[in-house]
Coordinates of C-alpha atoms in Angstrom, one line a residue:
Chain A
M1 CA 104.4 104.6 93.6
K2 CA 103.2 101.5 92.6
I3 CA 100.9 102.8 89.9
F4 CA 104.1 104.3 89.0
I5 CA 106.5 101.2 88.3
L6 CA 103.5 99.7 86.8
R7 CA 103.3 101.9 84.4
R8 CA 106.7 102.0 83.0
F9 CA 106.6 98.2 83.5
A10 CA 103.2 98.2 80.9
A11 CA 105.3 100.3 78.5
A12 CA 108.4 98.3 78.3
I13 CA 106.5 95.2 78.3
V14 CA 104.7 97.0 74.9
V15 CA 108.0 98.0 73.4
L16 CA 109.4 94.6 73.6
F17 CA 106.4 93.0 72.3
L18 CA 106.6 95.7 69.3
A19 CA 110.1 94.7 69.0
S20 CA 109.3 90.9 68.7
I21 CA 107.1 91.9 65.9
L22 CA 109.3 93.8 64.1
V23 CA 112.7 90.9 64.7
F24 CA 109.4 88.2 63.1
A25 CA 108.6 90.5 60.6
L26 CA 112.0 90.8 59.2
S27 CA 112.3 87.4 59.2
R28 CA 109.2 86.8 57.1
A29 CA 110.3 89.7 54.8
S30 CA 112.7 88.1 52.0
G31 CA 110.2 85.3 51.3
D32 CA 110.6 81.9 52.3
P33 CA 112.5 82.2 55.9
R34 CA 113.9 79.0 55.6
N35 CA 116.6 80.9 53.6
L36 CA 117.6 82.7 57.0
F37 CA 117.1 79.6 59.3
L38 CA 118.8 76.9 57.4
S39 CA 122.1 76.6 56.1
E40 CA 122.8 75.3 52.3
Y41 CA 123.7 71.5 54.0
T42 CA 120.3 71.2 55.0
T43 CA 118.7 68.3 53.4
Q44 CA 114.9 68.0 51.7
E45 CA 113.6 66.3 54.8
Q46 CA 115.4 69.2 57.3
W47 CA 113.5 71.3 54.8
D48 CA 110.2 70.5 55.1
Q49 CA 110.4 69.6 58.7
W50 CA 111.2 72.8 59.5
G51 CA 108.3 74.2 57.4
R52 CA 105.6 71.9 59.7
D53 CA 107.6 72.9 62.3
Y54 CA 107.0 76.8 62.3
G55 CA 103.7 76.5 59.9
L56 CA 104.7 77.8 56.8
D57 CA 100.9 77.1 55.8
K58 CA 99.6 78.7 58.4
P59 CA 98.4 82.5 58.6
Y60 CA 100.9 85.0 59.9
W61 CA 99.8 86.0 62.9
Q62 CA 99.7 82.0 63.4
Q63 CA 103.6 81.8 62.3
Y64 CA 104.4 84.5 64.5
L65 CA 102.8 82.9 67.8
T66 CA 104.8 79.7 67.5
W67 CA 107.8 82.1 66.5
F68 CA 107.0 83.8 70.1
K69 CA 106.6 81.0 72.1
G70 CA 110.2 79.8 71.1
A71 CA 111.5 83.0 71.8
V72 CA 109.6 83.4 75.2
V73 CA 112.0 80.7 76.3
L74 CA 114.9 81.8 74.1
D75 CA 114.9 79.9 71.5
F76 CA 115.3 81.6 68.6
G77 CA 116.5 78.5 66.4
T78 CA 120.0 76.7 65.4
S79 CA 122.6 79.3 64.9
V80 CA 123.2 78.5 60.6
K81 CA 126.8 78.5 61.2
E82 CA 127.8 76.7 64.6
Q83 CA 124.6 74.3 64.4
I84 CA 123.8 74.8 68.2
P85 CA 121.1 76.8 69.4
A86 CA 121.3 80.6 68.8
T87 CA 121.1 81.2 72.4
T88 CA 124.0 79.4 73.6
V89 CA 126.2 80.9 71.0
V90 CA 125.0 84.6 72.3
A91 CA 125.6 83.5 76.0
R92 CA 129.1 82.3 75.5
K93 CA 129.9 86.4 73.9
I94 CA 127.9 88.1 76.8
W95 CA 130.8 88.1 79.4
P96 CA 133.3 89.7 77.5
T97 CA 130.7 92.1 76.2
L98 CA 129.9 92.7 80.1
Q99 CA 133.4 93.1 81.0
L100 CA 134.5 95.8 77.9
A101 CA 131.3 97.5 79.0
I102 CA 132.8 97.6 82.5
G103 CA 136.0 98.3 81.3
A104 CA 134.7 101.9 79.4
Y105 CA 132.0 103.0 82.2
V106 CA 135.1 102.7 84.7
F107 CA 137.1 105.0 82.4
A108 CA 133.9 107.3 81.7
I109 CA 133.5 108.1 85.4
F110 CA 137.3 108.3 86.6
V111 CA 137.9 110.8 83.9
G112 CA 134.3 112.5 82.9
V113 CA 133.3 112.8 86.5
P114 CA 136.8 114.8 87.6
L115 CA 137.0 117.0 85.1
G116 CA 133.5 117.7 84.6
V117 CA 134.1 119.2 88.3
L118 CA 137.2 120.5 87.6
S119 CA 135.8 122.1 84.5
A120 CA 133.2 123.5 86.5
T121 CA 135.1 124.6 89.7
R122 CA 137.9 126.6 87.4
R123 CA 135.7 127.6 85.1
G124 CA 137.1 129.9 82.3
T125 CA 140.9 128.6 83.0
T126 CA 143.1 126.4 80.6
T127 CA 141.7 123.7 82.4
D128 CA 138.4 124.6 81.6
L129 CA 139.1 124.6 78.1
A130 CA 141.3 121.7 78.3
A131 CA 138.4 119.5 79.5
R132 CA 135.7 120.9 77.3
S133 CA 138.2 120.3 74.3
F134 CA 138.5 116.4 75.4
A135 CA 134.4 116.7 75.6
L136 CA 134.2 117.7 71.8
L137 CA 136.6 115.2 70.3
G138 CA 134.6 112.4 72.1
Q139 CA 131.3 113.4 70.8
A140 CA 132.4 114.3 67.2
M141 CA 134.9 111.2 67.1
P142 CA 134.0 108.3 65.3
G143 CA 134.4 105.2 67.8
F144 CA 136.1 103.3 64.9
W145 CA 138.2 106.1 63.7
L146 CA 139.5 106.7 67.4
G147 CA 140.3 102.7 68.2
I148 CA 142.5 102.2 64.8
M149 CA 144.4 105.7 65.6
L150 CA 144.7 104.5 69.4
I151 CA 146.3 101.6 67.6
L152 CA 148.4 103.2 65.4
L153 CA 150.2 105.1 68.6
F154 CA 150.3 102.5 71.2
A155 CA 150.2 99.3 69.2
V156 CA 152.2 100.0 66.1
K157 CA 154.6 103.2 66.8
W158 CA 155.0 102.8 70.9
Q159 CA 154.3 99.1 70.8
I160 CA 153.3 99.4 74.8
L161 CA 149.6 98.0 74.2
P162 CA 148.1 94.7 72.1
A163 CA 146.4 96.2 69.3
G164 CA 143.9 93.1 69.6
G165 CA 141.9 90.1 71.1
K166 CA 141.5 89.3 74.6
G167 CA 144.6 88.5 76.6
N168 CA 145.3 89.7 80.1
L169 CA 143.8 93.1 81.5
T170 CA 146.6 95.3 79.2
S171 CA 144.1 94.4 76.6
L172 CA 141.5 95.6 78.0
I173 CA 142.8 99.3 77.5
L174 CA 142.4 100.9 74.5
P175 CA 139.0 99.2 73.9
S176 CA 138.1 100.7 77.0
I177 CA 138.9 103.9 75.9
T178 CA 137.7 103.6 72.4
L179 CA 134.1 102.3 74.1
G180 CA 134.3 104.9 76.8
W181 CA 135.3 107.9 75.6
F182 CA 131.7 109.2 74.4
A183 CA 130.0 108.5 77.4
A184 CA 133.4 109.9 79.3
A185 CA 132.5 113.2 77.1
A186 CA 128.8 113.5 77.9
L187 CA 129.5 113.0 81.6
L188 CA 131.7 115.4 81.8
R189 CA 129.1 117.7 79.8
L190 CA 126.3 117.0 82.8
T191 CA 128.2 116.8 85.5
R192 CA 130.1 120.5 84.6
S193 CA 126.3 122.0 84.2
A194 CA 124.7 120.1 87.3
M195 CA 128.1 121.3 89.8
L196 CA 127.5 124.9 88.1
D197 CA 124.1 125.0 89.3
V198 CA 125.1 123.9 92.4
L199 CA 128.2 126.1 93.1
D200 CA 125.6 128.7 92.0
S201 CA 123.0 127.5 94.9
E202 CA 122.4 129.5 98.2
Y203 CA 123.5 126.4 100.1
V204 CA 126.9 126.6 99.2
K205 CA 126.8 130.8 99.7
L206 CA 126.2 130.0 102.5
A207 CA 128.7 127.7 103.6
R208 CA 131.1 129.9 101.9
A209 CA 130.2 132.8 104.1
K210 CA 130.8 130.7 106.9
G211 CA 134.3 130.0 106.1
V212 CA 133.9 126.4 104.9
S213 CA 136.9 125.2 103.2
R214 CA 136.9 125.2 99.4
T215 CA 137.9 121.4 99.3
M216 CA 135.1 120.6 101.4
I217 CA 132.4 122.9 99.7
V218 CA 133.2 121.2 96.3
W219 CA 133.0 118.0 97.3
K220 CA 130.6 117.4 100.1
H221 CA 128.6 120.2 99.5
A222 CA 128.0 120.5 95.7
F223 CA 129.5 117.2 94.2
R224 CA 126.8 115.1 96.8
N225 CA 123.9 117.1 94.9
A226 CA 125.1 116.5 91.5
A227 CA 126.2 112.9 91.8
T228 CA 122.5 112.0 90.8
V229 CA 123.8 112.5 87.6
P230 CA 125.4 109.5 86.3
L231 CA 122.9 107.6 88.0
T232 CA 120.5 109.1 85.2
F233 CA 123.4 108.7 82.4
A234 CA 123.8 104.9 83.0
G235 CA 120.4 104.0 81.1
L236 CA 121.2 106.3 78.4
F237 CA 124.7 105.4 77.8
L238 CA 123.6 101.9 77.3
T239 CA 122.2 102.3 73.8
A240 CA 125.4 104.4 73.2
L241 CA 127.1 101.6 74.3
L242 CA 125.6 98.7 72.6
T243 CA 126.5 100.3 69.5
G244 CA 129.3 101.5 70.3
A245 CA 130.6 97.9 71.5
V246 CA 130.0 96.5 67.5
V247 CA 132.4 99.3 66.2
T248 CA 135.3 98.6 69.3
E249 CA 135.1 94.9 69.1
T250 CA 135.2 95.2 65.3
V251 CA 138.4 97.4 65.4
F252 CA 139.9 95.4 68.3
A253 CA 139.0 91.8 67.6
W254 CA 137.4 91.2 71.2
P255 CA 135.5 88.1 71.3
G256 CA 132.2 89.5 72.3
L257 CA 128.2 89.9 70.8
G258 CA 129.3 93.4 68.6
R259 CA 131.7 91.1 66.7
L260 CA 129.4 88.1 66.7
A261 CA 126.7 90.4 65.5
V262 CA 128.8 91.4 62.5
Q263 CA 130.1 88.1 61.7
A264 CA 126.4 86.9 61.9
V265 CA 126.0 89.6 59.0
F266 CA 128.5 88.0 56.8
G267 CA 127.3 84.9 57.7
T268 CA 124.1 85.4 57.3
D269 CA 123.2 83.5 60.1
F270 CA 119.5 84.9 61.3
P271 CA 118.9 83.3 64.3
V272 CA 121.8 84.8 65.8
I273 CA 121.3 88.3 65.4
S274 CA 117.9 88.1 66.1
A275 CA 118.8 86.8 69.4
I276 CA 121.3 89.6 70.0
V277 CA 118.5 92.1 68.6
M278 CA 115.9 90.7 71.3
L279 CA 118.6 90.3 74.2
A280 CA 119.7 94.1 73.6
T281 CA 116.5 95.4 73.7
S282 CA 115.2 93.5 76.6
G283 CA 118.7 94.3 78.3
Y284 CA 118.1 98.1 77.4
L285 CA 114.3 98.2 78.7
L286 CA 115.1 96.5 82.0
M287 CA 118.0 99.1 82.6
N288 CA 115.7 102.1 81.6
L289 CA 113.3 100.4 83.8
F290 CA 115.7 100.2 86.8
V291 CA 116.8 103.2 86.4
D292 CA 113.2 105.1 86.4
I293 CA 112.2 103.3 89.4
L294 CA 115.1 104.5 91.1
Y295 CA 114.7 108.0 89.8
G296 CA 111.0 108.0 90.9
V297 CA 112.7 106.7 94.6
L298 CA 115.1 109.3 94.6
D299 CA 112.7 112.1 93.8
P300 CA 108.9 112.5 94.0
R301 CA 108.5 114.8 92.0
I302 CA 108.5 112.2 88.9
R303 CA 106.7 109.8 90.7
H304 CA 103.5 112.1 90.3
S305 CA 104.3 113.4 87.1
Chain B
M1 CA 148.7 170.6 68.5
D2 CA 149.4 167.3 66.3
T3 CA 152.8 166.7 65.5
S4 CA 152.6 163.8 62.7
S5 CA 153.7 160.7 65.1
Q6 CA 150.8 161.7 67.1
R7 CA 148.6 161.7 64.3
D8 CA 150.0 158.2 62.8
T9 CA 149.4 157.0 66.9
Y10 CA 145.7 158.0 66.4
A11 CA 145.5 156.4 63.2
E12 CA 147.2 153.3 64.8
I13 CA 144.8 153.5 67.5
S14 CA 141.2 153.8 65.6
S15 CA 142.5 151.0 63.5
D16 CA 143.1 149.2 66.1
S17 CA 139.9 149.6 67.7
R18 CA 138.1 148.9 64.5
L19 CA 139.9 145.4 64.4
K20 CA 138.6 145.0 67.5
K21 CA 135.3 146.0 66.5
A22 CA 135.3 143.6 63.7
W23 CA 137.0 140.8 66.3
M24 CA 134.0 141.1 68.8
I25 CA 131.2 141.2 66.1
F26 CA 132.8 137.9 64.6
R27 CA 133.7 136.3 67.8
G28 CA 129.9 135.7 68.5
Y29 CA 129.7 133.5 65.4
P30 CA 131.2 129.8 64.7
I31 CA 133.0 130.9 62.0
I32 CA 135.5 127.8 61.9
P33 CA 132.3 125.2 62.0
A34 CA 130.4 127.7 59.4
A35 CA 133.4 127.2 56.7
I36 CA 133.8 123.7 57.5
V37 CA 130.4 123.1 56.7
V38 CA 130.6 125.0 53.4
L39 CA 134.0 123.5 52.3
I40 CA 132.6 120.2 52.5
V41 CA 129.4 121.2 51.0
T42 CA 130.7 122.7 48.4
C43 CA 132.6 119.2 47.8
A44 CA 129.5 117.5 48.1
I45 CA 128.1 119.5 44.9
F46 CA 131.5 120.2 43.2
A47 CA 133.3 117.0 43.6
P48 CA 133.6 116.1 39.7
F49 CA 135.3 119.8 39.4
I50 CA 137.3 119.3 42.6
A51 CA 138.4 116.4 42.9
R52 CA 141.9 116.0 40.4
H53 CA 141.2 112.0 39.7
D54 CA 138.7 109.6 39.6
P55 CA 137.6 107.7 42.8
L56 CA 137.5 104.6 41.4
I57 CA 140.2 104.1 39.3
G58 CA 143.9 104.4 40.1
D59 CA 146.8 104.1 38.8
L60 CA 148.4 101.4 39.7
R61 CA 152.0 102.5 39.3
D62 CA 151.6 105.4 42.0
Q63 CA 149.7 102.5 44.6
D64 CA 150.8 103.2 48.3
R65 CA 152.3 106.5 47.7
P66 CA 152.3 108.1 51.4
P67 CA 151.2 111.9 51.4
F68 CA 153.0 115.0 49.8
W69 CA 155.4 115.8 52.6
Q70 CA 157.1 112.3 53.4
A71 CA 159.7 111.5 51.8
E72 CA 159.3 107.6 51.5
S73 CA 156.7 105.2 52.0
P74 CA 157.9 102.2 54.4
I75 CA 155.8 99.8 52.3
S76 CA 156.6 100.9 48.8
G77 CA 159.5 102.7 49.4
K78 CA 158.0 105.7 46.9
E79 CA 158.0 109.1 47.8
G80 CA 155.2 111.5 48.3
L81 CA 153.7 113.6 45.4
A82 CA 152.1 117.1 45.1
K83 CA 150.1 115.2 42.8
Y84 CA 148.5 112.9 45.6
P85 CA 148.4 115.7 47.9
L86 CA 147.3 113.1 51.4
G87 CA 148.5 109.7 49.7
T88 CA 147.5 106.7 47.2
D89 CA 145.9 103.3 48.4
P90 CA 147.0 99.7 47.3
L91 CA 145.1 100.5 43.8
G92 CA 146.7 103.7 43.7
R93 CA 143.4 105.5 43.9
D94 CA 144.2 109.3 45.1
I95 CA 142.7 109.7 48.8
L96 CA 142.0 113.2 48.7
S97 CA 139.5 112.6 45.4
R98 CA 137.7 109.9 47.2
I99 CA 137.3 112.1 50.3
I100 CA 135.9 114.9 48.4
W101 CA 133.6 112.3 46.6
G102 CA 132.7 110.4 49.9
A103 CA 131.5 113.9 51.1
R104 CA 128.8 114.0 48.3
Y105 CA 127.4 110.6 49.4
S106 CA 127.5 111.7 53.2
M107 CA 125.7 114.9 52.6
I108 CA 122.9 113.6 50.3
I109 CA 122.2 110.9 53.0
A110 CA 122.2 113.3 55.7
S111 CA 120.0 115.8 54.0
V112 CA 117.8 113.3 52.2
V113 CA 117.2 111.7 55.7
I114 CA 116.9 114.9 58.1
V115 CA 114.5 116.1 55.6
A116 CA 111.8 113.4 55.7
G117 CA 112.9 112.7 59.4
A118 CA 111.6 116.0 60.0
V119 CA 108.3 116.5 57.7
G120 CA 107.4 112.7 58.9
G121 CA 108.2 113.6 62.6
T122 CA 106.7 117.2 62.6
F123 CA 103.6 116.1 60.8
L124 CA 103.1 112.7 63.2
G125 CA 104.7 115.2 66.3
M126 CA 101.3 117.9 65.7
I127 CA 98.6 115.0 64.9
A128 CA 99.7 113.2 68.3
G129 CA 100.0 116.6 70.4
Y130 CA 96.6 117.8 69.0
F131 CA 94.4 115.0 69.2
G132 CA 95.5 112.9 72.1
G133 CA 94.1 110.0 72.9
L134 CA 94.6 107.1 70.8
P135 CA 96.6 108.2 68.0
D136 CA 98.9 109.9 70.7
E137 CA 99.3 106.8 72.7
M138 CA 100.1 104.1 69.8
L139 CA 102.6 107.2 68.5
M140 CA 104.7 107.5 71.3
R141 CA 105.0 103.6 71.7
L142 CA 106.2 104.0 68.5
V143 CA 109.0 106.3 69.4
D144 CA 109.5 104.2 72.5
L145 CA 110.6 101.4 70.1
T146 CA 113.1 103.4 67.9
L147 CA 114.2 104.5 70.8
G148 CA 114.7 101.1 72.5
V149 CA 115.9 98.8 70.4
P150 CA 119.5 99.3 69.4
F151 CA 119.6 100.8 65.8
I152 CA 122.8 99.6 64.4
L153 CA 122.2 95.6 65.6
V154 CA 118.6 95.9 63.9
A155 CA 120.4 97.6 60.8
L156 CA 122.9 94.5 60.7
A157 CA 119.5 92.3 61.0
T158 CA 118.1 93.8 58.1
V159 CA 121.1 93.7 55.9
V160 CA 121.1 89.8 56.8
V161 CA 117.7 89.6 55.0
F162 CA 117.8 92.2 52.2
G163 CA 121.5 92.4 51.6
S164 CA 123.3 96.1 51.6
S165 CA 122.0 99.1 49.6
V166 CA 122.1 102.7 49.9
T167 CA 118.0 103.0 49.4
L168 CA 118.1 100.3 52.6
I169 CA 120.4 102.4 54.9
I170 CA 118.3 105.5 54.0
T171 CA 115.0 104.1 54.7
L172 CA 116.2 102.3 57.9
L173 CA 118.0 105.4 59.2
I174 CA 114.8 107.4 58.1
L175 CA 112.8 105.5 60.5
F176 CA 114.7 105.6 63.0
S177 CA 115.5 109.9 62.8
W178 CA 111.6 110.8 62.8
S179 CA 110.8 110.4 66.2
G180 CA 113.1 112.8 68.2
F181 CA 111.4 115.5 66.1
A182 CA 107.7 113.7 67.0
R183 CA 108.8 113.8 70.7
Q184 CA 109.8 117.5 70.4
V185 CA 106.9 118.5 68.3
R186 CA 104.6 116.5 70.5
A187 CA 105.5 118.3 73.5
E188 CA 105.4 121.8 72.0
T189 CA 102.0 120.8 70.6
L190 CA 100.4 120.1 73.5
S191 CA 101.1 123.5 75.3
L192 CA 100.4 125.3 72.0
R193 CA 96.7 123.6 72.0
T194 CA 96.3 125.4 75.3
T195 CA 97.1 128.9 73.6
D196 CA 94.5 131.9 73.5
Y197 CA 94.5 132.0 69.8
V198 CA 94.3 128.3 69.3
A199 CA 90.7 128.6 71.3
Q200 CA 89.7 131.9 69.4
A201 CA 90.4 130.1 66.0
K202 CA 88.0 127.4 67.2
I203 CA 85.6 129.5 68.6
A204 CA 86.0 131.4 64.9
G205 CA 84.7 128.0 63.4
A206 CA 88.6 126.7 61.8
S207 CA 89.0 123.5 61.4
S208 CA 91.8 120.8 62.8
A209 CA 93.5 120.9 59.8
R210 CA 93.7 124.9 59.6
I211 CA 94.5 125.1 63.1
I212 CA 97.5 122.9 62.6
T213 CA 99.0 123.9 59.6
R214 CA 98.1 127.8 60.5
H215 CA 98.6 128.1 64.5
I216 CA 100.6 125.3 65.9
L217 CA 102.9 124.5 62.6
P218 CA 104.5 128.1 62.8
G219 CA 104.8 127.6 66.3
V220 CA 107.1 124.5 66.1
T221 CA 109.4 125.2 63.0
S222 CA 112.3 126.8 65.6
T223 CA 112.1 123.7 67.6
V224 CA 112.0 121.5 64.3
M225 CA 115.0 123.6 63.3
V226 CA 116.7 123.0 66.3
V227 CA 116.4 119.1 66.3
A228 CA 117.3 119.0 62.9
S229 CA 120.9 121.0 63.0
L230 CA 121.8 118.9 66.5
N231 CA 120.7 115.3 64.8
I232 CA 122.5 115.9 61.4
G233 CA 126.0 115.1 63.0
Q234 CA 124.8 112.2 65.3
L235 CA 123.2 110.7 61.7
I236 CA 127.0 111.4 59.4
L237 CA 128.5 109.4 62.2
T238 CA 125.8 106.4 62.6
E239 CA 126.5 106.7 58.4
A240 CA 129.9 106.4 58.6
T241 CA 129.7 103.4 61.0
L242 CA 127.5 101.2 59.2
S243 CA 129.5 101.9 55.9
F244 CA 132.6 101.4 58.5
L245 CA 130.6 97.8 59.1
G246 CA 130.7 97.2 55.5
V247 CA 126.7 97.0 55.5
G248 CA 126.5 100.6 54.6
I249 CA 127.2 102.4 51.4
P250 CA 128.6 99.4 49.3
K251 CA 132.2 99.5 47.8
P252 CA 133.4 100.9 45.9
R253 CA 132.0 103.8 46.2
P254 CA 134.4 106.1 48.2
A255 CA 132.4 106.6 51.4
W256 CA 134.5 107.8 54.4
G257 CA 133.6 104.7 56.8
S258 CA 134.7 102.1 54.2
M259 CA 137.7 104.4 53.6
V260 CA 138.6 103.8 57.0
A261 CA 137.7 99.7 57.3
D262 CA 139.8 99.8 54.1
G263 CA 142.6 101.6 56.0
R264 CA 142.5 99.6 59.3
D265 CA 144.4 96.4 56.9
Y266 CA 147.2 98.5 56.1
I267 CA 147.3 100.3 59.5
G268 CA 150.8 98.7 60.0
T269 CA 152.3 100.5 56.9
S270 CA 149.7 103.0 55.2
Y271 CA 148.7 105.1 58.1
W272 CA 147.4 107.9 55.6
M273 CA 144.5 105.7 54.4
A274 CA 142.8 105.2 57.8
L275 CA 143.9 108.5 59.3
F276 CA 142.9 111.3 56.5
P277 CA 139.8 109.7 55.9
G278 CA 138.2 109.7 59.8
L279 CA 139.6 112.7 59.8
A280 CA 136.8 114.0 57.6
I281 CA 134.3 112.3 59.2
F282 CA 135.7 114.1 62.7
L283 CA 136.0 117.8 61.3
V284 CA 132.1 117.3 59.8
V285 CA 130.3 116.1 62.7
F286 CA 132.4 118.6 65.0
A287 CA 131.1 121.3 62.9
F288 CA 127.7 120.1 62.7
N289 CA 127.3 119.5 66.4
F290 CA 128.7 123.2 67.1
L291 CA 126.4 125.1 64.9
G292 CA 123.9 122.6 66.2
D293 CA 124.3 124.1 69.7
W294 CA 125.0 127.5 68.5
I295 CA 121.6 127.3 66.7
R296 CA 120.0 125.8 69.9
D297 CA 121.5 128.6 71.8
R298 CA 119.9 131.3 69.6
L299 CA 116.6 129.7 68.6
D300 CA 115.5 128.1 72.0
P301 CA 118.0 127.8 74.7
R302 CA 114.8 125.5 76.6
L303 CA 116.2 122.7 74.7
R304 CA 119.5 122.7 76.7
Q305 CA 118.7 118.9 77.9
L306 CA 118.9 117.8 74.4

């Protein structure tokens, strides 16, 4: 078990290292990195000072080390737009994005899992068809379009929910559905196939033969064994979520990381976008590591493979 | 003895069962998704002949026209015209023509990326799986990297540095699409490597290059086909997302994603601007996803979990 965790951990570190090289290479790819890191109001003195600080006259590997030393203590430079550390700018946006993520995850679980169970227990019925159509929609609809259509219906036409911004809890509803539908669809499909497998197993047949009630069989015998699905899914969900957050936050003017990333592009704020990329990558790796370990604890077969 | 009415009944039954037979054969095939794909590919190839209007230059007298079935637009007070079946935007450009031209950009990017990703990923996957050791380890870490860094964010960072262009988008998508192929092909190669026919080829003195091209490659083609068909929908979606964010296909070229982005600003008054391009994306992605699932079930049901 220890070796398993160590191996996973080492692999994650390697990926994080490669990602840092990628971000560093990007910062040097367009010639003078000062164009990316300093604003147009920089004085000549500050300009030269930056060059000295980051060793622009030295070879790339030394420049990388300088950058890396900063990155380790979360120093990605000063935000071009706000003139405060990029990490501070990014940190302020983490909580709104997390709220949105929680909202989306709640939607995905409370819609995806029950629909998956229903669809499996009533296989071939209209309920099954409806549930699977829901999944089909979720996997093919572009998130940005779904968001705009929800705004069109609920905010413009019926005027019952806000079209954007971050206010009270009602402002969280439409963004959560937009971001969560894709995940709900995937969760539904996974739950459905897991349930179908379990419902076909010997012990469920035995329970049926003993005369255990249908509700008991579905929820106690079958569902508890199919419930590892959301767990496996948590790690996968996070990348889809980070991608989706960029889009969802842009559509709903939600003040989170995704919107900040898009704004950083149009404000050519490289320190901010590089901080977001590194943060998102670390978050994803950490989450995956956690899920891998949890999975290894639960399922001995994985540990030894 | 047959009366004429009885004969009619017989004829009816047999034609009925023929219809039923045809239905039974057809039912096994994804007709609707296939039709959608054929339609979109036709639009992409013959865009200049199918589109009735110029996608870039509109007629300002016809700005803000609603779809043809709608009597009056709430903003311009103009009625829909058959000339502009899906309405026009504030510059008087026909939405349908722009969607048809958008199909061209979408399909070109998707096909270039899928082919390049498949060729590169297959090659690297076979090398890694066949030789193992250090190249394998390095390749798998690169695969981890492409899966571990969030693509959209990296794309945004790259655009900060280089500015957005079609070439950049294609390059980025290729850099992130080969890994899916490489991973599956590697796994497939690992098991093919231990087959008897590969061992015998080795004994007969075949070189590694020959074994890979003549004995491994044919064995992984169906996997490659499956991965390609499953990925293409997601690819179209990703390209549309980048265009929506304003970092994909640069304006004024008609890309579906940027058309939806334009429509967002007019959602209160001209809903058709966002609705129809988005519907096009949805239909295409749906069709490709469906076909992908179907092809996988046909060629390689073991890849179910993909």
